[in-house]
Amino acid sequence: MENVPRPAEELAVLDRELAQIESRRAQLLARKSYLLTLLTPPVPPVPPVPWTAARTPETSPPSVQNALLALGGVLLTIAAIAFTVVSWGAMGIGGRSVVLGTVTAAALAAPAVLPRRGLTSTAEAVGALALVLTVLDAYALHRVALAGTDPLGYTAAACAVLATGWAAYGLLLGRLRTPLPAAVLTAQLPLPLWALAADASLVTLAWALLVTAVADTAIALWAKPAPARSIAGVTAWVTGGSALLIAGGLSVTADSPLDAAWPGVPLLAGAGLGLFAAVRVPGVSFAGAAVAGLAAVTATGGVVRPSVPLSWAVVGYLLCGAALLTAVRAPLPRAAVGGLCTAAGAVVAGAALWALRPVVVALLGPLSRVGDIWAGTPASAREALGTDPGWSETTTAPLVLLIAAGLLAVAYRQLPAAARAAALSGATVLGWAAVLVLPAALDLGHAVDVATRLALTATMLTLAVYAHLPAARRRPGLAAPPAVSTAAMICASAGAAAVSVLALATETTTLVTLGVLLALLCAAAVVLNAAVSEAEADSGTEVSPEARAAFQVRAFQAVLTCAAVVTAVALLCALCASAGLPREHIALVVLAVPAACALLGARLRRHPVALPMELTAAGAGLLAVGLASGHPPTVALVLALSAAVAAGTALRPDRRPAAGYLAAALFVLATWVRLYASDVSTPEAYTLPVTVPALVVGVLRRRGDPEASSWTAYGPGLAATLLPSLAAAWGDTQWPRPLALGVAALLVTLVGARLRLQAPLVLGGAVLALDTLHELAPYLVQVVGALPRWVPPALAGLLLLAVGATYERRLHDARRLRKSLGRMR
């Protein structure tokens, strides 16, 4: 029985057999090719035929054509100028004029014929040459027939004729691209040159430029050729801007309202032109409206300025700028409204800058009287500042600042959301500055000035805190602090510092001011803490946007806490000075602030304001040391008390490392100062009893904790004796102490090297080196003095060569030493 495979299986078998046949066929063909190469003689190589391959041209024919035409036109132009201006053989200027006129006519006629023959680029080049020839014709005409005319007037007339002729020529031959732009550029000159030729006033010159700008605007709006429109748009800005600058300068320097009114008219006309362009041309709406607004303010304010003092003139300009804000509701394009508002903002910013000088004096002026603390009540607020910014010219500064703040507040709702925070912050700062400078501007009493500043600081603190309260109590949680809160806090800080210095005039004012500031700062910090705690309780324990916002408010609260600590220190110093205590006793009282902050920090634990508060209080400790300077026993006591505060802080696990090291250093330093104050000439008698038990404690510490560093275990004990002894040895003229110190330092160094301990090795080696240097210093000085003067430079040069020659080896040794020290405990 024969089994017949299925069709699919049979096809698979056929495919495999065919594949084997194809593989065998490929092998046979390869073998055949190899055998043919053995039987066929080699054919000598044929050398390549040069320039057989087509090369790609580096430039296109149109580019070559344009380059040649441009170069030819330039050369012909140069030749024409030389022919006309210089000379050509024996031909006079008249003959040259006839020849030049004939050539010009031919050049003007050629572009009308050349395009018909397909020579458009050639026609363009010849047309440009014809324009230059017409200029030379005008020059030749002046030299031949009109030599007696005014050159400036003739130039104005020639420019007008040329601009008209070129425009007509360009319109007649529409294919040429050069005549119309050249006509627009030349048309900028006739009117200004005519004004200069007629020796007209600057107002007339401004009008000439403005009329030219109007013509340019018309061309830019209604002319058909695009190049002419583009150039006219640019020249309109140039001529119009020049006209406004000239008229604006005349307006702000006029001596009477009538003199200011004459340039005010072109300013208003220019404002109208700019507003017209802002409405008709979308691309220049913003810039045109901004220029129009500034021109209108300059024109209207300039009429008022000569009739009033400078301070009221600024108010006038500011009110004119405020009038521009009414354009917000006008039926104008949005970009034009933005330009007018920008112009109003520029006017407001200029007025605010003008009022900045009295504000700076109000803030920094009290510093000029710091040397006269409690010298008596000044006669007025201006006298308390000690600096005169020109109050007769800046009496309206508060009014200017208030108007500016009001304008920002009014514009708050009309501004985009991104700019509202900045506007409200600016209004806050300007309002604060207005009230700050008000007492001095009105020349009120010193007490009124202090009271006003305290009330202003309280208002700013309230505003800064209030900006957070709604967010802290609003569900779902606490929002990010607004920009106005930051602005109010900056104003409150600056105002508090300024009023603190201003209050130094009398004792009572100082105490009352510092007390009020301390109460305000503490109250603000407590209120913020309550609000944030409530928000954190509502938001839960997970990290959320509310929690992150609360962190920002915590940072704000930390600033308030640090300011309260500084104020408390200042109040304590003022109370002690009022009681008649000497400086060294005041230093001891000041230490109550670090002690109180350390206790409060222990209660707050990981509260975000704890660490900033304690660091600020540490600055009070430095102040105490400075107050006690000059009285060594009190300095030693201050250092010891500060060390006790640091040791108490080190009981907290989160403060232990840093506070522990600080306490040890302060205790050692207090001991040294105390020894110096007692005129002790043998400090070892006091330091050795401390060093021995300290080293014993270090040994026990290392046994209980092998991972403890040698600096922790032995560093304080060794430093307690070695460093005071080194200081005493440097001032000792005898040999026993340096010798004993050197031996002791050598033993400590050897022990450190033997036990591989870093602290004994480094401390002992450093003390040994310094002690040896002290002993050898006199001999080194004698040796250097006995040597010739050329020897030290020579030795220095040899030393540098030696160091350079062995630098790599020494660097390798230093790396090995560093690694060895790093492996030590």
Short mmCIF file of C-alpha atoms in Angstrom, two decimals, residues 54 78 196-197 199-200 228 255 280 321 330 368 379 386 424 565 573 596 616 662 691 703 711 762 775 797 804:
data_model
loop_
_atom_site.label_atom_id
_atom_site.label_comp_id
_atom_site.label_asym_id
_atom_site.label_seq_id
_atom_site.Cartn_x
_atom_site.Cartn_y
_atom_site.Cartn_z
CA ALA A 54 30.44 67.24 -15.03
CA ILE A 78 31.84 106.57 -9.46
CA LEU A 196 16.87 125.31 8.71
CA ALA A 197 17.49 127.47 5.63
CA ASP A 199 16.48 130.12 10.22
CA ALA A 200 13.10 129.17 11.67
CA ALA A 228 7.77 102.17 -0.39
CA ASP A 255 9.54 130.01 31.01
CA ARG A 280 -5.49 101.92 11.80
CA GLY A 321 -1.07 110.70 33.39
CA ALA A 330 -12.73 103.90 25.38
CA SER A 368 23.17 110.84 60.95
CA ALA A 379 12.72 120.87 67.34
CA GLY A 386 19.61 115.66 60.02
CA LEU A 424 -1.46 95.68 44.77
CA VAL A 565 14.50 88.76 69.61
CA CYS A 573 20.17 97.46 76.65
CA ALA A 596 15.30 82.60 77.62
CA THR A 616 19.49 85.12 66.51
CA LEU A 662 30.41 75.22 71.32
CA THR A 691 43.59 68.03 81.27
CA ARG A 703 36.73 51.93 75.68
CA TRP A 711 39.15 64.58 68.60
CA VAL A 762 48.06 66.88 64.81
CA GLU A 775 63.02 79.24 69.76
CA GLY A 797 65.25 80.58 43.42
CA GLY A 804 59.44 72.19 40.95
#
